mmCIF file of C-alpha atoms in Angstrom:
data_model
loop_
_atom_site.group_PDB
_atom_site.id
_atom_site.type_symbol
_atom_site.label_atom_id
_atom_site.label_comp_id
_atom_site.label_asym_id
_atom_site.label_seq_id
_atom_site.Cartn_x
_atom_site.Cartn_y
_atom_site.Cartn_z
ATOM 1 C CA MET O 1 1.515 43.291 54.902
ATOM 2 C CA LYS O 2 0.527 46.761 53.478
ATOM 3 C CA TYR O 3 1.479 48.600 50.324
ATOM 4 C CA GLY O 4 0.540 51.756 49.227
ATOM 5 C CA TYR O 5 -1.146 52.681 46.309
ATOM 6 C CA ALA O 6 1.806 54.464 44.558
ATOM 7 C CA ALA O 7 3.716 51.412 44.972
ATOM 8 C CA PHE O 8 0.941 49.449 43.460
ATOM 9 C CA CYS O 9 0.932 51.610 40.708
ATOM 10 C CA VAL O 10 4.926 51.342 40.308
ATOM 11 C CA LEU O 11 4.259 47.528 39.823
ATOM 12 C CA LEU O 12 1.770 47.728 37.296
ATOM 13 C CA ALA O 13 4.150 50.532 35.405
ATOM 14 C CA MET O 14 6.859 47.500 35.082
ATOM 15 C CA SER O 15 5.177 46.550 32.108
ATOM 16 C CA VAL O 16 8.178 44.013 31.020
ATOM 17 C CA VAL O 17 8.699 40.841 33.334
ATOM 18 C CA PRO O 18 11.412 38.535 32.573
ATOM 19 C CA VAL O 19 11.133 35.392 31.985
ATOM 20 C CA ALA O 20 12.684 33.463 34.566
ATOM 21 C CA PRO O 21 14.771 30.199 33.536
ATOM 22 C CA SER O 22 13.593 26.720 34.181
ATOM 23 C CA ARG O 23 13.728 25.846 37.493
ATOM 24 C CA ALA O 24 12.532 23.070 40.562
ATOM 25 C CA GLU O 25 9.086 24.343 41.678
ATOM 26 C CA VAL O 26 8.391 25.788 44.728
ATOM 27 C CA ALA O 27 8.832 23.784 47.915
ATOM 28 C CA SER O 28 6.212 26.709 49.785
ATOM 29 C CA ILE O 29 3.459 27.877 48.883
ATOM 30 C CA ARG O 30 1.819 31.494 50.373
ATOM 31 C CA LEU O 31 -1.942 31.365 50.049
ATOM 32 C CA ALA O 32 -4.523 34.197 51.004
ATOM 33 C CA ARG O 33 -8.148 34.018 52.467
ATOM 34 C CA GLN O 34 -10.458 36.129 53.883
ATOM 35 C CA TYR O 35 -13.404 35.925 56.305
ATOM 36 C CA GLY O 36 -16.526 34.427 55.674
ATOM 37 C CA VAL O 37 -18.307 31.366 54.380
ATOM 38 C CA PRO O 38 -17.372 32.325 50.623
ATOM 39 C CA TYR O 39 -14.100 31.340 51.556
ATOM 40 C CA LEU O 40 -14.989 28.203 53.402
ATOM 41 C CA PRO O 41 -13.444 25.746 50.543
ATOM 42 C CA LEU O 42 -9.948 27.377 51.324
ATOM 43 C CA THR O 43 -10.585 26.888 55.357
ATOM 44 C CA VAL O 44 -11.517 23.396 54.539
ATOM 45 C CA MET O 45 -8.413 23.293 52.446
ATOM 46 C CA GLN O 46 -6.250 24.584 55.176
ATOM 47 C CA GLU O 47 -7.625 22.742 58.098
ATOM 48 C CA GLU O 48 -7.528 19.376 56.443
ATOM 49 C CA ARG O 49 -4.000 19.717 55.066
ATOM 50 C CA LEU O 50 -5.724 18.887 51.863
ATOM 51 C CA LEU O 51 -3.054 20.852 49.607
ATOM 52 C CA GLU O 52 -0.420 19.037 51.112
ATOM 53 C CA LYS O 53 -2.262 15.563 50.749
ATOM 54 C CA GLN O 54 -2.513 16.276 47.079
ATOM 55 C CA ALA O 55 0.913 17.302 46.555
ATOM 56 C CA GLU O 56 2.310 14.312 48.033
ATOM 57 C CA LYS O 57 0.160 12.335 45.783
ATOM 58 C CA ALA O 58 1.936 14.110 43.089
ATOM 59 C CA GLY O 59 5.373 13.282 44.854
ATOM 60 C CA LEU O 60 5.866 16.411 46.064
ATOM 61 C CA THR O 61 6.581 18.088 49.345
ATOM 62 C CA VAL O 62 4.909 21.434 49.903
ATOM 63 C CA LYS O 63 4.181 23.733 52.735
ATOM 64 C CA THR O 64 2.074 26.213 53.035
ATOM 65 C CA GLU O 65 1.709 29.232 54.391
ATOM 66 C CA TRP O 66 -1.836 30.876 54.880
ATOM 67 C CA LEU O 67 -2.143 34.964 55.221
ATOM 68 C CA GLN O 68 -5.473 36.625 56.219
ATOM 69 C CA PHE O 69 -6.476 39.388 54.451
ATOM 70 C CA SER O 70 -9.394 42.071 54.975
ATOM 71 C CA ALA O 71 -10.004 42.282 50.987
ATOM 72 C CA GLY O 72 -9.009 41.723 47.476
ATOM 73 C CA SER O 73 -7.374 44.865 46.817
ATOM 74 C CA GLY O 74 -4.581 44.077 49.336
ATOM 75 C CA MET O 75 -3.658 40.913 47.967
ATOM 76 C CA ASN O 76 -3.354 42.130 44.561
ATOM 77 C CA GLU O 77 -0.472 44.592 45.694
ATOM 78 C CA ALA O 78 0.838 41.483 47.651
ATOM 79 C CA LEU O 79 0.918 39.225 44.762
ATOM 80 C CA LEU O 80 2.281 41.682 42.286
ATOM 81 C CA SER O 81 5.154 42.648 44.446
ATOM 82 C CA GLY O 82 5.985 38.798 44.759
ATOM 83 C CA ASN O 83 4.864 38.189 48.224
ATOM 84 C CA LEU O 84 1.642 35.991 47.463
ATOM 85 C CA ASP O 85 1.443 33.230 45.253
ATOM 86 C CA ILE O 86 -2.604 32.428 45.067
ATOM 87 C CA ALA O 87 -5.198 35.205 45.743
ATOM 88 C CA SER O 88 -8.359 34.800 46.603
ATOM 89 C CA GLY O 89 -11.902 37.446 46.862
ATOM 90 C CA GLY O 90 -14.683 38.421 45.375
ATOM 91 C CA VAL O 91 -15.080 38.655 41.361
ATOM 92 C CA GLY O 92 -14.133 42.431 41.183
ATOM 93 C CA PRO O 93 -10.503 42.542 42.681
ATOM 94 C CA MET O 94 -9.883 39.660 40.076
ATOM 95 C CA LEU O 95 -11.186 41.655 36.945
ATOM 96 C CA THR O 96 -9.607 44.785 38.330
ATOM 97 C CA ILE O 97 -6.303 42.869 38.501
ATOM 98 C CA TRP O 98 -6.899 41.018 35.293
ATOM 99 C CA SER O 99 -7.721 44.030 33.237
ATOM 100 C CA ARG O 100 -4.528 45.832 34.576
ATOM 101 C CA THR O 101 -2.178 43.465 34.140
ATOM 102 C CA LEU O 102 -2.575 42.186 30.445
ATOM 103 C CA LYS O 103 0.266 43.271 28.783
ATOM 104 C CA ASN O 104 2.371 42.073 31.474
ATOM 105 C CA TYR O 105 2.037 39.747 34.536
ATOM 106 C CA LYS O 106 -1.010 38.170 32.741
ATOM 107 C CA VAL O 107 -3.065 37.510 36.071
ATOM 108 C CA ARG O 108 -6.239 35.273 35.679
ATOM 109 C CA GLY O 109 -8.666 33.153 37.928
ATOM 110 C CA VAL O 110 -7.547 29.737 38.801
ATOM 111 C CA SER O 111 -10.830 28.677 39.772
ATOM 112 C CA ALA O 112 -14.558 29.619 40.996
ATOM 113 C CA MET O 113 -14.948 28.755 44.361
ATOM 114 C CA ALA O 114 -19.114 29.534 45.261
ATOM 115 C CA SER O 115 -22.102 31.225 44.133
ATOM 116 C CA LEU O 116 -23.804 33.311 47.106
ATOM 117 C CA PRO O 117 -25.811 36.276 47.255
ATOM 118 C CA LEU O 118 -24.858 39.332 48.430
ATOM 119 C CA TYR O 119 -26.933 41.562 50.960
ATOM 120 C CA LEU O 120 -26.871 45.280 51.384
ATOM 121 C CA VAL O 121 -28.390 45.576 55.338
ATOM 122 C CA THR O 122 -28.809 48.854 56.853
ATOM 123 C CA VAL O 123 -30.091 50.172 60.721
ATOM 124 C CA ASN O 124 -31.854 53.122 59.109
ATOM 125 C CA SER O 125 -35.265 52.576 58.928
ATOM 126 C CA ASN O 126 -35.917 55.367 56.832
ATOM 127 C CA VAL O 127 -33.647 53.689 53.827
ATOM 128 C CA LYS O 128 -35.930 51.058 51.800
ATOM 129 C CA THR O 129 -33.847 51.213 48.609
ATOM 130 C CA ILE O 130 -30.710 52.706 47.935
ATOM 131 C CA ALA O 131 -32.362 55.551 46.341
ATOM 132 C CA ASP O 132 -33.353 56.674 50.114
ATOM 133 C CA PHE O 133 -29.621 57.014 51.571
ATOM 134 C CA THR O 134 -28.882 60.530 52.031
ATOM 135 C CA SER O 135 -25.029 62.038 53.126
ATOM 136 C CA ALA O 136 -25.811 61.290 56.684
ATOM 137 C CA ASP O 137 -25.505 57.568 55.791
ATOM 138 C CA LYS O 138 -21.725 55.572 55.389
ATOM 139 C CA ILE O 139 -22.049 52.230 53.881
ATOM 140 C CA ALA O 140 -19.264 49.806 55.207
ATOM 141 C CA MET O 141 -17.820 47.356 52.441
ATOM 142 C CA PRO O 142 -14.235 45.079 52.526
ATOM 143 C CA GLY O 143 -12.851 47.336 49.994
ATOM 144 C CA VAL O 144 -14.121 50.956 48.215
ATOM 145 C CA LYS O 145 -14.335 50.681 44.655
ATOM 146 C CA THR O 146 -12.298 47.146 44.308
ATOM 147 C CA SER O 147 -14.408 44.905 46.564
ATOM 148 C CA ILE O 148 -17.368 42.861 44.384
ATOM 149 C CA GLN O 149 -19.494 44.524 47.192
ATOM 150 C CA ALA O 150 -18.647 47.902 45.243
ATOM 151 C CA THR O 151 -18.889 46.676 41.977
ATOM 152 C CA THR O 152 -22.178 45.196 42.597
ATOM 153 C CA LEU O 153 -23.270 48.853 44.526
ATOM 154 C CA GLN O 154 -22.113 50.412 41.365
ATOM 155 C CA MET O 155 -24.040 48.105 39.071
ATOM 156 C CA ALA O 156 -27.532 49.082 40.812
ATOM 157 C CA ALA O 157 -26.665 52.539 41.349
ATOM 158 C CA GLU O 158 -26.381 52.595 37.302
ATOM 159 C CA LYS O 159 -29.897 50.891 37.042
ATOM 160 C CA VAL O 160 -31.622 53.035 39.720
ATOM 161 C CA PHE O 161 -30.111 56.547 38.815
ATOM 162 C CA GLY O 162 -29.368 56.309 35.047
ATOM 163 C CA LYS O 163 -26.673 55.875 32.866
ATOM 164 C CA GLY O 164 -23.086 57.549 34.054
ATOM 165 C CA GLN O 165 -24.329 56.988 37.846
ATOM 166 C CA ALA O 166 -22.387 53.901 38.680
ATOM 167 C CA THR O 167 -20.215 56.212 41.378
ATOM 168 C CA ARG O 168 -23.378 58.251 42.466
ATOM 169 C CA LEU O 169 -23.082 56.625 46.300
ATOM 170 C CA ASP O 170 -19.286 56.320 46.439
ATOM 171 C CA PRO O 171 -18.766 58.725 48.428
ATOM 172 C CA LEU O 172 -20.535 57.111 51.269
ATOM 173 C CA THR O 173 -18.878 53.888 51.291
ATOM 174 C CA VAL O 174 -16.019 53.169 53.896
ATOM 175 C CA SER O 175 -13.508 50.510 53.341
ATOM 176 C CA LEU O 176 -13.950 48.026 56.547
ATOM 177 C CA GLY O 177 -13.376 44.022 57.435
ATOM 178 C CA HIS O 178 -16.779 42.221 57.953
ATOM 179 C CA PRO O 179 -16.124 41.711 61.592
ATOM 180 C CA ASP O 180 -15.465 45.477 62.129
ATOM 181 C CA ALA O 181 -18.254 46.940 60.241
ATOM 182 C CA GLN O 182 -20.764 43.959 61.624
ATOM 183 C CA VAL O 183 -19.988 45.805 65.219
ATOM 184 C CA ALA O 184 -19.581 49.727 63.577
ATOM 185 C CA MET O 185 -23.027 49.451 62.157
ATOM 186 C CA LEU O 186 -25.028 47.320 65.365
ATOM 187 C CA GLY O 187 -23.037 49.602 67.716
ATOM 188 C CA GLY O 188 -23.917 52.873 66.267
ATOM 189 C CA LYS O 189 -20.471 53.440 65.920
ATOM 190 C CA SER O 190 -18.574 55.837 63.284
ATOM 191 C CA GLY O 191 -21.621 56.731 61.534
ATOM 192 C CA ILE O 192 -22.299 53.364 59.885
ATOM 193 C CA SER O 193 -25.528 52.751 59.037
ATOM 194 C CA ALA O 194 -24.715 49.866 56.393
ATOM 195 C CA HIS O 195 -22.960 47.142 55.642
ATOM 196 C CA PHE O 196 -22.744 45.610 52.279
ATOM 197 C CA GLY O 197 -21.145 42.308 53.808
ATOM 198 C CA SER O 198 -21.505 38.368 52.824
ATOM 199 C CA SER O 199 -22.268 35.226 54.744
ATOM 200 C CA PRO O 200 -22.602 34.621 57.914
ATOM 201 C CA PHE O 201 -22.258 38.279 58.763
ATOM 202 C CA GLN O 202 -25.394 39.375 56.737
ATOM 203 C CA GLU O 203 -27.653 36.896 58.282
ATOM 204 C CA MET O 204 -26.508 37.628 62.066
ATOM 205 C CA GLU O 205 -27.017 41.568 61.442
ATOM 206 C CA LEU O 206 -30.672 40.417 59.706
ATOM 207 C CA LYS O 207 -31.391 38.628 63.162
ATOM 208 C CA ASP O 208 -31.234 42.492 64.965
ATOM 209 C CA PRO O 209 -35.012 43.743 64.678
ATOM 210 C CA ARG O 210 -33.511 47.151 63.654
ATOM 211 C CA ALA O 211 -31.834 45.564 60.563
ATOM 212 C CA HIS O 212 -33.288 44.879 57.066
ATOM 213 C CA LYS O 213 -32.048 43.847 53.637
ATOM 214 C CA ILE O 214 -32.171 46.668 50.729
ATOM 215 C CA LEU O 215 -30.266 45.169 48.199
ATOM 216 C CA ASP O 216 -29.785 41.728 47.045
ATOM 217 C CA SER O 217 -27.073 40.978 44.358
ATOM 218 C CA TYR O 218 -28.470 38.247 42.678
ATOM 219 C CA GLN O 219 -31.603 40.942 41.967
ATOM 220 C CA VAL O 220 -28.571 43.209 40.445
ATOM 221 C CA LEU O 221 -27.083 40.454 38.272
ATOM 222 C CA GLY O 222 -30.037 38.844 37.362
ATOM 223 C CA GLY O 223 -29.887 35.378 39.103
ATOM 224 C CA PRO O 224 -27.051 33.440 40.700
ATOM 225 C CA HIS O 225 -23.334 34.326 39.946
ATOM 226 C CA THR O 226 -20.042 33.409 41.024
ATOM 227 C CA PHE O 227 -18.768 35.591 44.625
ATOM 228 C CA SER O 228 -15.479 34.174 45.436
ATOM 229 C CA VAL O 229 -12.551 33.108 43.077
ATOM 230 C CA VAL O 230 -8.635 32.779 43.590
ATOM 231 C CA TRP O 231 -6.256 33.886 41.255
ATOM 232 C CA ALA O 232 -2.191 33.746 40.326
ATOM 233 C CA THR O 233 0.191 35.649 37.752
ATOM 234 C CA ASP O 234 0.906 33.306 34.589
ATOM 235 C CA LYS O 235 4.383 33.368 35.671
ATOM 236 C CA PHE O 236 3.423 31.139 39.391
ATOM 237 C CA ILE O 237 1.290 29.333 37.135
ATOM 238 C CA ARG O 238 3.967 28.382 34.119
ATOM 239 C CA GLU O 239 6.839 27.789 36.517
ATOM 240 C CA ASN O 240 4.621 25.548 39.073
ATOM 241 C CA PRO O 241 2.557 23.596 36.943
ATOM 242 C CA LYS O 242 2.016 20.745 39.791
ATOM 243 C CA VAL O 243 2.110 22.280 42.527
ATOM 244 C CA ILE O 244 -0.940 24.381 41.000
ATOM 245 C CA GLN O 245 -2.760 20.870 39.623
ATOM 246 C CA ALA O 246 -2.421 20.012 43.515
ATOM 247 C CA PHE O 247 -3.869 22.998 44.524
ATOM 248 C CA TYR O 248 -6.937 22.589 42.300
ATOM 249 C CA ASP O 249 -7.214 18.972 43.147
ATOM 250 C CA ALA O 250 -7.374 20.062 46.700
ATOM 251 C CA LEU O 251 -9.792 22.599 45.895
ATOM 252 C CA LYS O 252 -12.258 20.106 44.239
ATOM 253 C CA GLU O 253 -11.540 17.778 47.083
ATOM 254 C CA SER O 254 -12.798 20.471 49.624
ATOM 255 C CA ILE O 255 -15.538 21.597 47.620
ATOM 256 C CA ALA O 256 -16.727 17.741 47.125
ATOM 257 C CA LEU O 257 -16.442 17.441 50.944
ATOM 258 C CA ILE O 258 -18.604 20.981 51.329
ATOM 259 C CA ASN O 259 -21.635 19.224 49.202
ATOM 260 C CA ALA O 260 -21.403 15.641 50.902
ATOM 261 C CA ASP O 261 -20.996 16.618 54.394
ATOM 262 C CA PRO O 262 -22.182 20.110 55.387
ATOM 263 C CA LYS O 263 -22.104 18.987 58.964
ATOM 264 C CA LYS O 264 -18.738 18.276 58.758
ATOM 265 C CA ALA O 265 -17.834 21.365 57.036
ATOM 266 C CA ALA O 266 -19.634 23.736 59.154
ATOM 267 C CA SER O 267 -17.830 22.520 62.308
ATOM 268 C CA ILE O 268 -14.245 22.974 60.135
ATOM 269 C CA TRP O 269 -15.395 26.484 59.298
ATOM 270 C CA ILE O 270 -16.305 27.290 63.237
ATOM 271 C CA SER O 271 -13.297 26.390 64.606
ATOM 272 C CA GLY O 272 -11.133 27.258 61.255
ATOM 273 C CA ASP O 273 -12.396 31.017 61.691
ATOM 274 C CA HIS O 274 -13.360 30.762 65.377
ATOM 275 C CA LEU O 275 -16.555 31.703 64.723
ATOM 276 C CA LYS O 276 -19.350 32.783 67.354
ATOM 277 C CA LEU O 277 -21.997 30.895 65.372
ATOM 278 C CA SER O 278 -23.904 27.934 66.578
ATOM 279 C CA GLN O 279 -23.408 24.535 64.508
ATOM 280 C CA GLU O 280 -27.148 24.760 63.560
ATOM 281 C CA ASP O 281 -26.704 28.336 62.078
ATOM 282 C CA ALA O 282 -23.678 27.430 60.325
ATOM 283 C CA GLU O 283 -24.735 24.243 58.762
ATOM 284 C CA ALA O 284 -28.092 26.077 57.681
ATOM 285 C CA ILE O 285 -26.015 28.699 55.907
ATOM 286 C CA ILE O 286 -23.728 26.092 53.600
ATOM 287 C CA LYS O 287 -27.027 24.778 52.858
ATOM 288 C CA ASN O 288 -28.656 27.211 52.191
ATOM 289 C CA PRO O 289 -30.773 26.911 48.560
ATOM 290 C CA GLU O 290 -29.300 29.896 47.176
ATOM 291 C CA ASN O 291 -25.763 29.163 47.551
ATOM 292 C CA ARG O 292 -23.577 26.801 45.252
ATOM 293 C CA TRP O 293 -20.106 25.496 46.127
ATOM 294 C CA THR O 294 -18.440 24.823 42.270
ATOM 295 C CA THR O 295 -15.365 25.775 40.674
ATOM 296 C CA GLU O 296 -17.615 26.661 37.506
ATOM 297 C CA PRO O 297 -17.771 30.706 36.996
ATOM 298 C CA GLN O 298 -21.112 32.121 37.071
ATOM 299 C CA LYS O 299 -21.743 35.494 35.139
ATOM 300 C CA VAL O 300 -18.375 36.489 35.852
ATOM 301 C CA LEU O 301 -18.881 38.241 32.135
ATOM 302 C CA ALA O 302 -21.452 39.762 33.747
ATOM 303 C CA PHE O 303 -19.634 41.209 36.094
ATOM 304 C CA LEU O 304 -16.830 42.442 33.632
ATOM 305 C CA ASN O 305 -19.314 44.387 31.503
ATOM 306 C CA GLY O 306 -20.656 45.872 34.359
ATOM 307 C CA MET O 307 -17.307 47.304 35.823
ATOM 308 C CA ARG O 308 -16.575 48.463 31.815
ATOM 309 C CA ASP O 309 -19.625 49.811 31.878
ATOM 310 C CA ALA O 310 -19.058 51.993 35.386
ATOM 311 C CA GLY O 311 -15.418 52.919 34.356
ATOM 312 C CA LEU O 312 -13.697 50.545 36.325
ATOM 313 C CA VAL O 313 -11.777 48.443 34.061
ATOM 314 C CA ASN O 314 -10.620 49.362 30.462
ATOM 315 C CA GLU O 315 -10.424 45.594 28.703
ATOM 316 C CA ALA O 316 -13.481 43.260 27.478
ATOM 317 C CA THR O 317 -13.476 40.116 26.209
ATOM 318 C CA SER O 318 -16.702 38.102 24.836
ATOM 319 C CA ASP O 319 -14.980 34.711 26.259
ATOM 320 C CA TRP O 320 -15.317 33.837 29.841
ATOM 321 C CA LYS O 321 -12.474 31.559 29.271
ATOM 322 C CA ASP O 322 -9.932 34.531 28.668
ATOM 323 C CA LEU O 323 -10.601 35.420 32.400
ATOM 324 C CA PHE O 324 -9.334 32.063 33.455
ATOM 325 C CA PHE O 325 -6.752 29.533 33.407
ATOM 326 C CA ASN O 326 -7.309 26.398 31.653
ATOM 327 C CA TYR O 327 -8.077 24.871 35.022
ATOM 328 C CA VAL O 328 -12.227 25.380 34.634
ATOM 329 C CA HIS O 329 -12.477 25.384 30.729
ATOM 330 C CA ASP O 330 -14.300 22.425 31.002
ATOM 331 C CA THR O 331 -17.246 23.901 32.863
ATOM 332 C CA ASN O 332 -20.349 25.417 31.443
ATOM 333 C CA GLY O 333 -18.917 28.796 33.039
ATOM 334 C CA SER O 334 -20.615 31.964 31.972
#
């Protein structure tokens, strides 16, 4: 499912969205997720059929269609074109679509899913910090200029190179899904010398003696931050309140399972994502003290401010609740 940038702009230009008449809620919901442990709550939800079970409790019969994407930017195109109901990804893509649709689709977050650190890993022994990259390096990440990795790198560049230098390393970045990026970097293919990834790819890469970490997103943001979130259009939320409530209840049930039984969660993850990862390693990643499985948004405003300083978004707010629908407003978000 691919859409051009021009088509995306056309969709955004349609600034007036007619309000549909009242009707029954959807009987089938299309949800998107990506590879990696940040999306474990959705993997558990899918494999355990938690959304279907929560919907049944609410007296609904809901079918689910799970779609796999490699980056949040593609999901945004699908969401606005009516080919997707629930998107998931990093904070960057969610804030981008929030800023661009405030006057029409009014896309906002439904919930956070996990707070996890992101590592920038390289096999270039000459690179000790991001200041050491040269034009000979290529940095792989899920979405150039749009992913949470791209946003974090720009925030780091602004700190290292000075004000107005947020995009200095952008010419070195290349869009690749995590599995392909890992293979390219460790295999010396396509000139990829670094990968700004996520778990479990970053931990797997660091087992290679040539690889080393040069940047940690927790250092850039000044502490733990939300990595993965889910978002939707205001129209879909308004027209399907029972279905969305069932989704949110299923998400909370999934997160509760991960926190209470990481061993079972690891088994589901390995099976669901077809991972070549041992049960022991998968469980260790899930239980990593740096990782937090929660619906509570953390430092999302810090991301928004960083993106605004870098010129990636035009809108601003001082209240994190403006970025999310009311499902998570009772948490201690930030």
